[in-house]
mmCIF file of N, CA and C in Angstrom:
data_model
loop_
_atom_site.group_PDB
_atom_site.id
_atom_site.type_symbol
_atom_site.label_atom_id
_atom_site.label_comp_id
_atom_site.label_asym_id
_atom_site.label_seq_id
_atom_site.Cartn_x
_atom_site.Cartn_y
_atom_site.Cartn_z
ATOM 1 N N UNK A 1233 60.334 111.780 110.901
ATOM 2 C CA UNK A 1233 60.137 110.350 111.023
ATOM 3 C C UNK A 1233 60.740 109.615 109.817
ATOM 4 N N UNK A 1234 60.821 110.286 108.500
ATOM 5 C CA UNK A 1234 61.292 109.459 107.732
ATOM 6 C C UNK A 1234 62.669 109.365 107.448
ATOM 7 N N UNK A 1235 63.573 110.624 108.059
ATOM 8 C CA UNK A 1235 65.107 110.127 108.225
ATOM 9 C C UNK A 1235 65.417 109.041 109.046
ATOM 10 N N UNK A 1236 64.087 109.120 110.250
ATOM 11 C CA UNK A 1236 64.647 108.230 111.514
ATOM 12 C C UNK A 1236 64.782 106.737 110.671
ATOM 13 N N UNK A 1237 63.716 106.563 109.980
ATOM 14 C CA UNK A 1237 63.153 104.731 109.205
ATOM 15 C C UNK A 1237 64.235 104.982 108.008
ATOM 16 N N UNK A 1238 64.920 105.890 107.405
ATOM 17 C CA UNK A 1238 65.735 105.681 106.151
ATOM 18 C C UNK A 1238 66.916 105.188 106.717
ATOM 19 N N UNK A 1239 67.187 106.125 107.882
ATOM 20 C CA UNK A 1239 68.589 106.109 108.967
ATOM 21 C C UNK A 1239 68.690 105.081 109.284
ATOM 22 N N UNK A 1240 67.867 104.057 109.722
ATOM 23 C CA UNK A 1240 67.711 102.754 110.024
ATOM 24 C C UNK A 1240 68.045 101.372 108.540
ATOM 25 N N UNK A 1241 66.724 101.968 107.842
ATOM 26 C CA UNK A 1241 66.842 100.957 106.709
ATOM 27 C C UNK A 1241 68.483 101.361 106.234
ATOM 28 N N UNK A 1242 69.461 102.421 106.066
ATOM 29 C CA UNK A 1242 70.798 102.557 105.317
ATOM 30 C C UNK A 1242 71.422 101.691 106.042
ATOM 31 N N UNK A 1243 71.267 101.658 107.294
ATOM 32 C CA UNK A 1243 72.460 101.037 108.435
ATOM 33 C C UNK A 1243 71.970 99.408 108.194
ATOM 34 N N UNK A 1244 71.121 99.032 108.084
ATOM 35 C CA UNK A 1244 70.312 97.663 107.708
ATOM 36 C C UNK A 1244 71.197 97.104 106.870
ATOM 37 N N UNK A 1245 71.065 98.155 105.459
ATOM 38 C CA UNK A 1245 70.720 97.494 104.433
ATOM 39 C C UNK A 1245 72.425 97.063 104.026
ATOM 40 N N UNK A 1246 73.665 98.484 104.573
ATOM 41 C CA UNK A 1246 75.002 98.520 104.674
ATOM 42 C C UNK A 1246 75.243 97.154 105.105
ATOM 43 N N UNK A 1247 75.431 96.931 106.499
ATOM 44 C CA UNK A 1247 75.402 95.243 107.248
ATOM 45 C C UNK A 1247 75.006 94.364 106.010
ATOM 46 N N UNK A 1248 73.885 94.194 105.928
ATOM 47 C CA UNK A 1248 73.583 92.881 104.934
ATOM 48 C C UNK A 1248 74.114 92.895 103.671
ATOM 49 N N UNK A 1249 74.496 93.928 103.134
ATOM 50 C CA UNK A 1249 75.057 93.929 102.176
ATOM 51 C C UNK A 1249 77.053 93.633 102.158
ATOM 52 N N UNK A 1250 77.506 94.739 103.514
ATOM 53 C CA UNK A 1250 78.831 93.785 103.830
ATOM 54 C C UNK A 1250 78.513 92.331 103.675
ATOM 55 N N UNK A 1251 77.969 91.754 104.431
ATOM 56 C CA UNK A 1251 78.005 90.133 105.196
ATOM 57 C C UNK A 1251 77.537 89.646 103.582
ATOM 58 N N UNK A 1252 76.792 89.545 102.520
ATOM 59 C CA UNK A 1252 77.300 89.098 101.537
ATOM 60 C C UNK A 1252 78.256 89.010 100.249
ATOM 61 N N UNK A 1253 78.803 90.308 100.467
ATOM 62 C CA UNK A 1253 79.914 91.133 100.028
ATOM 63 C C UNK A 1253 81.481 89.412 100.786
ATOM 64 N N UNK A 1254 80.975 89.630 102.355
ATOM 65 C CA UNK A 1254 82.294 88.884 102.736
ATOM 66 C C UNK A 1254 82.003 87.923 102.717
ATOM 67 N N UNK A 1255 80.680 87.054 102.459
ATOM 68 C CA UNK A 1255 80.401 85.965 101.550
ATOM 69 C C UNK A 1255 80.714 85.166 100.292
ATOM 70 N N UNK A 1256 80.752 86.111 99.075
ATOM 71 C CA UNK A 1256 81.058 85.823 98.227
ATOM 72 C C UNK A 1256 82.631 86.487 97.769
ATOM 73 N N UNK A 1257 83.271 86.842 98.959
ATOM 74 C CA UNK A 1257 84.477 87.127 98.279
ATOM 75 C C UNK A 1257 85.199 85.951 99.214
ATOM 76 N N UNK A 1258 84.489 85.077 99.779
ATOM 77 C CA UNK A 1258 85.323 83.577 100.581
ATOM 78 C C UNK A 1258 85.410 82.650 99.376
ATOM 79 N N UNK A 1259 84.437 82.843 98.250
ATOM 80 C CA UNK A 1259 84.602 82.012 96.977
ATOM 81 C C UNK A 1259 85.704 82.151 96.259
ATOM 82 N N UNK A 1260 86.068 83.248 95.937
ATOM 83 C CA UNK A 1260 87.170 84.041 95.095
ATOM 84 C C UNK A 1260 88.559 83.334 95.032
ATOM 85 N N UNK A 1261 89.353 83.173 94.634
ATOM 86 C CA UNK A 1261 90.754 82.734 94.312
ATOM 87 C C UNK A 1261 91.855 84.010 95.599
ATOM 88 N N UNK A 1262 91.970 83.314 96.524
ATOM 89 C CA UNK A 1262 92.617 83.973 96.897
ATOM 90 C C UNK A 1262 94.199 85.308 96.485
ATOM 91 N N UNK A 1263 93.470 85.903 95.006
ATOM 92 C CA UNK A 1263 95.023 86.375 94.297
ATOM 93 C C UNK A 1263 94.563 87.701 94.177
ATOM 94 N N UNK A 1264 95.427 88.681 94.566
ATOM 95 C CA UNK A 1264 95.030 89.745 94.322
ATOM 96 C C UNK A 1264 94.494 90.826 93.215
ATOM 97 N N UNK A 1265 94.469 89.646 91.914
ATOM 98 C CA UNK A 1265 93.745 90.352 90.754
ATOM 99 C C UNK A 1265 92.290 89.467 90.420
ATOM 100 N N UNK A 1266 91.774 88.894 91.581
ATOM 101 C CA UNK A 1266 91.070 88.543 91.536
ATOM 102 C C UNK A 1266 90.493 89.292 92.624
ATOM 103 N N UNK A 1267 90.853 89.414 93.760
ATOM 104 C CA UNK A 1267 90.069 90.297 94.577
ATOM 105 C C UNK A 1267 89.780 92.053 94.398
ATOM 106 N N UNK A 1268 90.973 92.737 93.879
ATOM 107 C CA UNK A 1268 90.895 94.127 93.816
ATOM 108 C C UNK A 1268 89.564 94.475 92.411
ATOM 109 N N UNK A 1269 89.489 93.853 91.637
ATOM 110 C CA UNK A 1269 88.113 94.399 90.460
ATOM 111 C C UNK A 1269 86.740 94.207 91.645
ATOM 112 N N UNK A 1270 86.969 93.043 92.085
ATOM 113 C CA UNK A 1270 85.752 92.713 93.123
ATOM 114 C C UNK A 1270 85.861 93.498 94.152
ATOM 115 N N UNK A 1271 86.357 94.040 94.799
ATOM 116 C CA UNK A 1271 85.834 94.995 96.303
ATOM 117 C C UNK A 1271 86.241 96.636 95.470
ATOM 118 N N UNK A 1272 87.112 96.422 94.230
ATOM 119 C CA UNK A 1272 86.427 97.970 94.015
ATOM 120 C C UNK A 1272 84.687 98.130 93.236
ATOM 121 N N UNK A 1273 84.423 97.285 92.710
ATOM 122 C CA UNK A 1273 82.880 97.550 92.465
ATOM 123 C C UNK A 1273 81.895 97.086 93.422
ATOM 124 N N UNK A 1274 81.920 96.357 94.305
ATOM 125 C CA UNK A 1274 81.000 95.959 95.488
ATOM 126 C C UNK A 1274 81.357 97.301 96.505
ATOM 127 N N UNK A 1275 82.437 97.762 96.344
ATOM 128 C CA UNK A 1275 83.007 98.708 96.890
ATOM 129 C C UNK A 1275 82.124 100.276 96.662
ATOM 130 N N UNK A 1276 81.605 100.148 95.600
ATOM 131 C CA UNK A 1276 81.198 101.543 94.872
ATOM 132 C C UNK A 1276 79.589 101.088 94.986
ATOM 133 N N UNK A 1277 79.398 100.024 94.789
ATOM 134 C CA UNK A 1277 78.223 99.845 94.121
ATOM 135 C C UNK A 1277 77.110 99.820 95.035
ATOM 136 N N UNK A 1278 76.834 99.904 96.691
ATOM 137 C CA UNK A 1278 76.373 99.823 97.951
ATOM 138 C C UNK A 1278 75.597 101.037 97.398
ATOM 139 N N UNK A 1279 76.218 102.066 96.711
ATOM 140 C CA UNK A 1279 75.171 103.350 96.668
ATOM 141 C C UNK A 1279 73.877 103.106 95.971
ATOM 142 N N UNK A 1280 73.851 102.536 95.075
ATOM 143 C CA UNK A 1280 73.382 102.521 93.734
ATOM 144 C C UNK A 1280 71.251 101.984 94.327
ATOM 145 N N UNK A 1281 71.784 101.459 95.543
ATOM 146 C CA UNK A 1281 69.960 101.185 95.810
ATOM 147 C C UNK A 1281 69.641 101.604 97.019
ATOM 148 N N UNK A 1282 70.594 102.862 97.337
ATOM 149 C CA UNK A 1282 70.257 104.006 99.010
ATOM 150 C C UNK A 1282 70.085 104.562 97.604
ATOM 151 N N UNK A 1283 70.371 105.159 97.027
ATOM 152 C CA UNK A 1283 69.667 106.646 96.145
ATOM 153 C C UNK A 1283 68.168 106.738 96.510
ATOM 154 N N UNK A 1284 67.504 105.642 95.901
ATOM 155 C CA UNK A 1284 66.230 105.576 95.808
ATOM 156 C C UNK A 1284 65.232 106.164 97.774
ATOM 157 N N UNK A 1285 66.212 105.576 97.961
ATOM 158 C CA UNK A 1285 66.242 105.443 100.100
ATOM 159 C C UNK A 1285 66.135 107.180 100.650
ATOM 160 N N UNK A 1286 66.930 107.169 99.852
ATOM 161 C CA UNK A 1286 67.303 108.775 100.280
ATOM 162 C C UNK A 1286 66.943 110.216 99.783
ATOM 163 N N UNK A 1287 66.677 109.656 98.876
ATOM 164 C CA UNK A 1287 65.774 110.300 97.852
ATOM 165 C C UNK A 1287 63.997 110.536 98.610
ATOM 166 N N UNK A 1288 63.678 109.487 99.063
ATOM 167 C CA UNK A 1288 62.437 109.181 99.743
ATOM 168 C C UNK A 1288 62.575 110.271 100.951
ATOM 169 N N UNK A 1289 63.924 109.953 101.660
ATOM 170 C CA UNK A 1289 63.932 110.499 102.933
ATOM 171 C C UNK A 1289 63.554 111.788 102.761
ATOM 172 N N UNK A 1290 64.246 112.646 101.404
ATOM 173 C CA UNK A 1290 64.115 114.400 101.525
ATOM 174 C C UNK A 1290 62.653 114.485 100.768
ATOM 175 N N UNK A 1291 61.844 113.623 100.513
ATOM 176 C CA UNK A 1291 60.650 114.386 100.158
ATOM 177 C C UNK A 1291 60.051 114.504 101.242
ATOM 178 N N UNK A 1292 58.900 115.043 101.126
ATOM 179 C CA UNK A 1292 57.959 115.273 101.914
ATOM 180 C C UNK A 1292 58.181 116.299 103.128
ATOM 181 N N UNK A 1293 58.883 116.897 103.016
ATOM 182 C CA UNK A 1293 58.878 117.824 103.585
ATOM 183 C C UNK A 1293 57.969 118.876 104.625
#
């Protein structure tokens, strides 16, 4: 049961996190050294609060 609710909350949390990801990169200067620092760390950085998610999922065993 708790992969099924993690499996869910990752796919959740991915979506909402794109859709403000392509939010705040409509602000941006349309130039490409303004966009590439920004989608490589929004790019990387999606992991950084599933750890905790997933981490949850493999306990309990």
């Amino acid at each position: 049961m708790r992969k099924l609710i993690g499996g869910l909350g990752i796919v959740v949390f991915v979506i909402a996190y794109a859709a403000l990801a392509v939010t705040i990169s409509a602000i941006l200067p349309q130039r490409w050294w303004a966009e590439l620092p920004f989608y490589l760390v929004v790019g990387m950085a999606w992991g950084l609060p599933v750890i905790p998610l997933i981490t949850w999922m493999n306990r309990g065993r």
